Amino acid sequence: MMLKNISNIKLIGILLVLVLVYLGIQFFGGKSRSKSFKAELVEIDTANVTKMLIDAKGESLELIKENNSWKVSIGEGKYAAAQKSSVKSTLNSLLSIKPSRIAAKDPQKWKDYQVDSAGTRVQVFEGNKTTLDLVVGRFGFNQQAMQQQQQQMMMGGRGMQQFFTYVRLNNENEVYVADNFMGMSLNTEANDFRNKQLLSLTTDSIAEIQFNYPADSGFVLTKVDSVWSIFGNQTDSSATASYLSDIRYLSNSNFVDDVPASALVSPTVSMNIRQNGQPEIMVKAFQHPVHKWIIHSTVNPQAYFADEELINKLFVGKEKLLNPKE
């Protein structure tokens, strides 16, 4: 009986030791982990962000918020209007960064993960306070997870995205793995933030297009009772529909920033687009010795574009609409 009691005491003692060891690991180990691993890397208030600096591929980009509007640097000390939606998209992309684990702690490993000078450095400011200074590095796929995903999809299941990007806070050594964050999708060029729109039309609402050409070669395309005509002559319905479809939404990224608006006074050709219940739209095109053609639209009054294809698409002759087969 005494031997049995001794055995029980030993068992209880062993259990107490194991419990103490477990608690020690949880307490001291967890404390140690919390010093190095950060569950949240990006903590920004998008409503209070006033500036962003993006350094990528040796180029620096600055975005500044003034009077609730954003502008982006375009070189030589110049700035252009930036779209709020593009800035918001970039900030939301940064907020989606959720680290899953630490890939490395040694600065000598930074190059392997491209979180050194080869990475994209993003700084976010809220007033005078820097709320984020992050280096976005190499993008990759989880091969094992992708294989499991393919198997699930073959069985009729729906797989999860299995990609990641290495990131590092600029003033710290730890390199993190951010699952399901596509670092390469970050906007890093000025044009990514600019309004590229030239035209945005609702074809059913268009009532008239006036083409202003030199030497009295212009004409007016008019719609009456759903029938299009030029000077009383009905146009080819298929050709007209095709033309309107081609111009209803036009965008371009070949911005002209080296020619002041004051130098563009008299357009070579122009067009006035009248839509029911909407403001009239004017598109002007100027011949230029360097850019050949510069085009401007009241839809996006702050932007000027250089693209000869846009000229050919917009400013057609009346023959194309009346007798397209000739």
Coordinates of C-alpha atoms in Angstrom, one line a residue:
M1 CA 0.0 0.0 0.0
M2 CA 2.9 2.3 0.9
L3 CA 4.6 1.5 -2.4
K4 CA 1.4 2.4 -4.3
N5 CA 1.2 5.8 -2.5
I6 CA 4.9 6.5 -3.4
S7 CA 4.2 5.7 -7.0
N8 CA 1.2 8.0 -7.0
I9 CA 3.3 10.8 -5.5
K10 CA 6.0 10.3 -8.1
L11 CA 3.4 10.5 -10.9
I12 CA 1.9 13.7 -9.5
G13 CA 5.4 15.1 -9.2
I14 CA 6.2 14.3 -12.8
L15 CA 2.9 15.8 -14.0
L16 CA 3.6 19.0 -12.0
V17 CA 7.1 19.3 -13.6
L18 CA 5.6 18.8 -17.1
V19 CA 2.9 21.5 -16.4
L20 CA 5.6 23.9 -15.2
V21 CA 7.8 23.2 -18.2
Y22 CA 4.8 23.8 -20.5
L23 CA 3.8 27.0 -18.8
G24 CA 7.4 28.2 -18.9
I25 CA 7.6 27.6 -22.7
Q26 CA 4.3 29.3 -23.3
F27 CA 5.3 32.3 -21.1
F28 CA 8.9 32.8 -22.0
G29 CA 8.7 31.5 -25.5
G30 CA 5.6 33.5 -26.3
K31 CA 7.2 36.6 -24.9
S32 CA 10.3 36.0 -27.0
R33 CA 8.2 35.6 -30.2
S34 CA 6.3 38.7 -29.6
K35 CA 9.5 40.7 -29.6
S36 CA 10.4 39.6 -33.1
F37 CA 7.2 38.6 -34.9
K38 CA 4.6 41.4 -35.5
A39 CA 1.1 40.3 -36.3
E40 CA 0.4 43.7 -37.8
L41 CA 2.9 45.5 -40.1
V42 CA 0.6 48.1 -41.6
E43 CA -1.4 50.3 -39.3
I44 CA -2.5 53.4 -41.2
D45 CA -5.6 55.5 -41.2
T46 CA -6.4 56.1 -44.9
A47 CA -8.5 59.1 -44.1
N48 CA -5.6 60.9 -42.5
V49 CA -2.9 60.0 -45.1
T50 CA -1.4 63.2 -46.6
K51 CA 1.6 61.9 -48.5
M52 CA 3.2 58.8 -50.0
L53 CA 6.7 58.2 -51.3
I54 CA 7.3 55.2 -53.5
D55 CA 10.8 54.3 -54.6
A56 CA 11.1 51.5 -57.2
K57 CA 13.6 50.6 -59.9
G58 CA 15.7 53.6 -59.1
E59 CA 12.8 56.0 -59.6
S60 CA 11.1 58.1 -56.9
L61 CA 7.4 59.0 -56.9
E62 CA 5.6 61.4 -54.6
L63 CA 1.9 61.7 -54.0
I64 CA 0.6 64.7 -52.0
K65 CA -2.8 65.4 -50.7
E66 CA -3.9 69.1 -50.8
N67 CA -7.4 70.4 -50.2
N68 CA -8.8 66.9 -50.4
S69 CA -7.3 66.3 -53.8
W70 CA -4.3 64.2 -54.7
K71 CA -1.4 65.1 -57.1
V72 CA 1.5 63.0 -58.3
S73 CA 5.0 64.0 -59.3
I74 CA 5.8 63.7 -63.0
G75 CA 9.4 64.9 -62.9
E76 CA 11.3 68.2 -63.2
G77 CA 9.4 69.5 -60.2
K78 CA 6.1 69.2 -61.9
Y79 CA 2.9 67.6 -60.6
A80 CA -0.3 66.3 -62.2
A81 CA -3.7 65.5 -60.8
A82 CA -4.0 62.0 -59.4
Q83 CA -7.1 60.0 -59.1
K84 CA -8.4 59.4 -55.6
S85 CA -9.5 55.9 -56.6
S86 CA -6.0 54.9 -57.6
V87 CA -4.5 56.3 -54.3
K88 CA -7.2 54.5 -52.3
S89 CA -6.6 51.3 -54.2
T90 CA -2.8 51.5 -53.3
L91 CA -3.6 52.2 -49.6
N92 CA -6.1 49.3 -49.4
S93 CA -3.5 47.0 -51.0
L94 CA -1.0 47.9 -48.3
L95 CA -3.6 47.3 -45.6
S96 CA -4.2 43.8 -47.0
I97 CA -0.6 42.8 -45.9
K98 CA -0.9 40.2 -43.2
P99 CA 2.3 38.5 -42.2
S100 CA 2.1 34.7 -41.7
R101 CA 5.7 34.0 -40.6
I102 CA 9.2 35.2 -40.5
A103 CA 11.4 34.1 -43.4
A104 CA 14.7 35.5 -42.2
K105 CA 16.3 37.8 -39.6
D106 CA 19.8 38.1 -41.0
P107 CA 20.3 41.3 -43.1
Q108 CA 22.6 39.2 -45.3
K109 CA 19.5 37.4 -46.5
W110 CA 17.7 40.6 -47.6
K111 CA 19.1 40.2 -51.1
D112 CA 17.7 36.7 -51.5
Y113 CA 14.2 38.1 -50.8
Q114 CA 14.7 41.4 -52.7
V115 CA 13.9 43.4 -49.6
D116 CA 17.1 45.4 -50.0
S117 CA 17.7 48.2 -52.5
A118 CA 16.1 46.0 -55.2
G119 CA 12.7 46.1 -53.5
T120 CA 10.0 48.7 -53.6
R121 CA 10.1 51.1 -50.7
V122 CA 6.8 52.6 -49.7
Q123 CA 6.5 55.4 -47.1
V124 CA 3.2 56.7 -45.9
F125 CA 2.7 59.9 -43.9
E126 CA -0.1 61.2 -41.8
G127 CA 0.9 64.9 -41.4
N128 CA 4.4 65.0 -40.1
K129 CA 4.2 61.4 -38.8
T130 CA 5.6 58.5 -40.7
T131 CA 3.0 55.7 -40.2
L132 CA 4.6 53.2 -42.6
D133 CA 8.1 52.6 -44.0
L134 CA 8.0 49.2 -45.8
V135 CA 10.1 47.4 -48.4
V136 CA 8.1 45.2 -50.7
G137 CA 10.2 42.4 -52.1
R138 CA 10.1 39.2 -54.2
F139 CA 6.8 37.6 -55.2
G140 CA 6.3 33.9 -55.2
F141 CA 3.9 30.9 -55.2
N142 CA 3.4 28.2 -52.7
Q143 CA 3.9 25.1 -54.9
Q144 CA 2.6 22.6 -52.4
A145 CA -0.5 24.6 -51.8
M146 CA -1.0 25.1 -55.5
Q147 CA -0.9 21.3 -56.0
Q148 CA -3.5 20.8 -53.2
Q149 CA -5.6 23.6 -54.8
Q150 CA -5.5 21.8 -58.2
Q151 CA -6.6 18.6 -56.6
Q152 CA -9.5 20.3 -54.8
M153 CA -10.6 22.0 -58.0
M154 CA -10.5 18.7 -59.9
M155 CA -12.8 17.3 -57.2
G156 CA -15.2 20.2 -57.7
G157 CA -13.9 22.3 -54.8
R158 CA -12.8 25.9 -54.8
G159 CA -9.2 26.5 -54.0
M160 CA -7.8 29.5 -52.2
Q161 CA -5.2 31.9 -53.7
Q162 CA -1.7 30.6 -52.8
F163 CA 0.8 33.3 -53.5
F164 CA 2.9 35.5 -51.3
T165 CA 5.3 38.4 -51.2
Y166 CA 8.3 39.0 -48.9
V167 CA 8.2 42.3 -47.0
R168 CA 10.3 44.1 -44.4
L169 CA 9.8 47.1 -42.3
N170 CA 12.6 49.4 -43.4
N171 CA 14.1 50.0 -40.0
E172 CA 14.0 46.3 -38.9
N173 CA 15.8 43.1 -39.8
E174 CA 13.0 40.6 -40.0
V175 CA 11.7 39.5 -43.4
Y176 CA 8.1 38.5 -43.4
V177 CA 6.0 36.3 -45.6
A178 CA 2.7 38.1 -46.5
D179 CA 0.3 35.5 -47.9
N180 CA -2.1 36.4 -50.7
F181 CA -0.5 39.8 -51.2
M182 CA 0.7 40.5 -54.7
G183 CA 3.5 43.0 -54.3
M184 CA 4.0 43.4 -58.1
S185 CA 0.5 44.9 -58.4
L186 CA 1.4 48.0 -56.4
N187 CA 1.2 51.2 -58.5
T188 CA 4.8 52.6 -58.8
E189 CA 4.6 54.9 -61.8
A190 CA 3.0 58.3 -62.2
N191 CA 0.7 57.2 -65.0
D192 CA -0.7 54.5 -62.8
F193 CA -2.3 57.3 -60.7
R194 CA -3.4 59.7 -63.5
N195 CA -6.7 60.0 -65.2
K196 CA -6.3 58.4 -68.6
Q197 CA -9.8 59.0 -69.8
L198 CA -10.5 60.9 -73.1
L199 CA -14.1 60.0 -73.7
S200 CA -16.9 58.3 -71.9
L201 CA -20.2 58.3 -73.8
T202 CA -23.6 56.7 -73.6
T203 CA -24.2 56.0 -77.3
D204 CA -28.0 56.1 -76.9
S205 CA -27.8 59.6 -75.5
I206 CA -25.8 61.1 -78.3
A207 CA -28.0 63.4 -80.4
E208 CA -25.4 65.2 -82.6
I209 CA -21.7 65.3 -83.4
Q210 CA -20.3 68.3 -85.2
F211 CA -17.0 67.7 -87.0
N212 CA -15.0 70.9 -87.4
Y213 CA -12.5 70.5 -90.2
P214 CA -10.4 73.0 -92.3
A215 CA -11.6 74.4 -95.6
D216 CA -15.3 73.9 -94.9
S217 CA -14.9 70.1 -95.1
G218 CA -16.6 69.6 -91.7
F219 CA -20.1 68.2 -91.3
V220 CA -22.8 67.4 -88.7
L221 CA -23.9 63.9 -87.8
T222 CA -27.5 64.2 -86.5
K223 CA -30.0 61.7 -85.0
V224 CA -33.7 62.2 -85.6
D225 CA -36.1 59.5 -84.5
S226 CA -33.2 57.0 -84.0
V227 CA -32.1 57.6 -87.6
W228 CA -28.7 59.1 -88.3
S229 CA -28.1 61.5 -91.2
I230 CA -25.6 64.0 -92.6
F231 CA -27.1 67.1 -94.3
G232 CA -30.3 65.2 -94.7
N233 CA -28.7 62.1 -96.2
Q234 CA -29.2 58.9 -94.1
T235 CA -26.0 57.3 -93.1
D236 CA -25.1 53.6 -93.2
S237 CA -26.6 52.3 -90.0
S238 CA -23.9 49.6 -89.5
A239 CA -21.0 52.0 -90.2
T240 CA -22.5 54.6 -87.9
A241 CA -23.1 52.1 -85.1
S242 CA -19.5 50.8 -85.5
Y243 CA -18.1 54.3 -85.3
L244 CA -20.1 55.3 -82.2
S245 CA -19.0 52.0 -80.5
D246 CA -15.4 52.7 -81.3
I247 CA -15.4 56.2 -79.7
R248 CA -17.8 55.7 -76.8
Y249 CA -14.9 54.9 -74.4
L250 CA -11.4 56.1 -75.1
S251 CA -8.4 56.3 -72.8
N252 CA -4.7 56.8 -73.3
S253 CA -1.6 56.9 -71.2
N254 CA 0.7 58.9 -73.6
F255 CA 0.5 62.1 -71.6
V256 CA 1.9 65.4 -73.0
D257 CA 3.5 67.3 -70.1
D258 CA 6.1 69.4 -71.9
V259 CA 3.7 71.7 -73.9
P260 CA 1.9 74.4 -71.9
A261 CA -1.9 74.7 -72.5
S262 CA -1.3 78.3 -73.4
A263 CA 0.6 77.2 -76.5
L264 CA -2.4 75.3 -77.8
V265 CA -4.8 78.0 -79.0
S266 CA -6.2 77.1 -82.4
P267 CA -7.1 73.4 -83.0
T268 CA -6.4 71.9 -86.4
V269 CA -9.6 69.8 -86.1
S270 CA -12.2 69.5 -83.4
M271 CA -15.6 68.0 -82.6
N272 CA -18.6 68.9 -80.4
I273 CA -20.6 66.0 -79.0
R274 CA -24.1 66.8 -77.8
Q275 CA -25.8 64.3 -75.5
N276 CA -29.4 64.5 -74.3
G277 CA -29.5 65.8 -70.7
Q278 CA -25.7 66.0 -70.4
P279 CA -23.1 68.7 -70.9
E280 CA -21.7 69.2 -74.3
I281 CA -18.3 67.6 -74.9
M282 CA -15.6 69.2 -77.0
V283 CA -12.5 67.3 -78.3
K284 CA -9.7 69.4 -79.9
A285 CA -6.6 68.2 -81.8
F286 CA -3.6 70.3 -82.5
Q287 CA -0.8 69.5 -85.0
H288 CA 2.6 69.7 -83.3
P289 CA 6.2 69.6 -84.7
V290 CA 7.4 67.2 -82.0
H291 CA 4.3 65.1 -80.9
K292 CA 2.7 65.3 -84.4
W293 CA -0.8 65.5 -82.8
I294 CA -1.9 66.6 -79.3
I295 CA -5.4 65.8 -78.3
H296 CA -7.6 67.2 -75.5
S297 CA -11.1 66.6 -74.2
T298 CA -13.3 68.5 -71.8
V299 CA -14.1 65.1 -70.2
N300 CA -10.6 65.3 -68.7
P301 CA -9.6 68.9 -68.9
Q302 CA -6.3 68.6 -67.1
A303 CA -4.8 66.1 -69.5
Y304 CA -3.3 66.3 -73.0
F305 CA -2.4 63.2 -75.0
A306 CA -0.3 62.4 -78.1
D307 CA -1.6 59.5 -80.1
E308 CA -2.1 59.6 -83.9
E309 CA -4.4 56.5 -83.7
L310 CA -6.9 58.5 -81.6
I311 CA -7.0 61.1 -84.4
N312 CA -7.7 58.5 -87.0
K313 CA -10.4 56.9 -84.8
L314 CA -12.2 60.1 -83.9
F315 CA -11.9 62.4 -86.8
V316 CA -13.4 60.5 -89.8
G317 CA -14.6 61.7 -93.1
K318 CA -18.3 61.7 -93.9
E319 CA -17.8 59.1 -96.6
K320 CA -16.9 56.5 -94.0
L321 CA -20.4 57.0 -92.5
L322 CA -22.4 57.5 -95.7
N323 CA -20.7 55.1 -98.1
P324 CA -18.4 52.8 -96.1
K325 CA -17.9 50.3 -99.0
E326 CA -16.7 52.9 -101.5

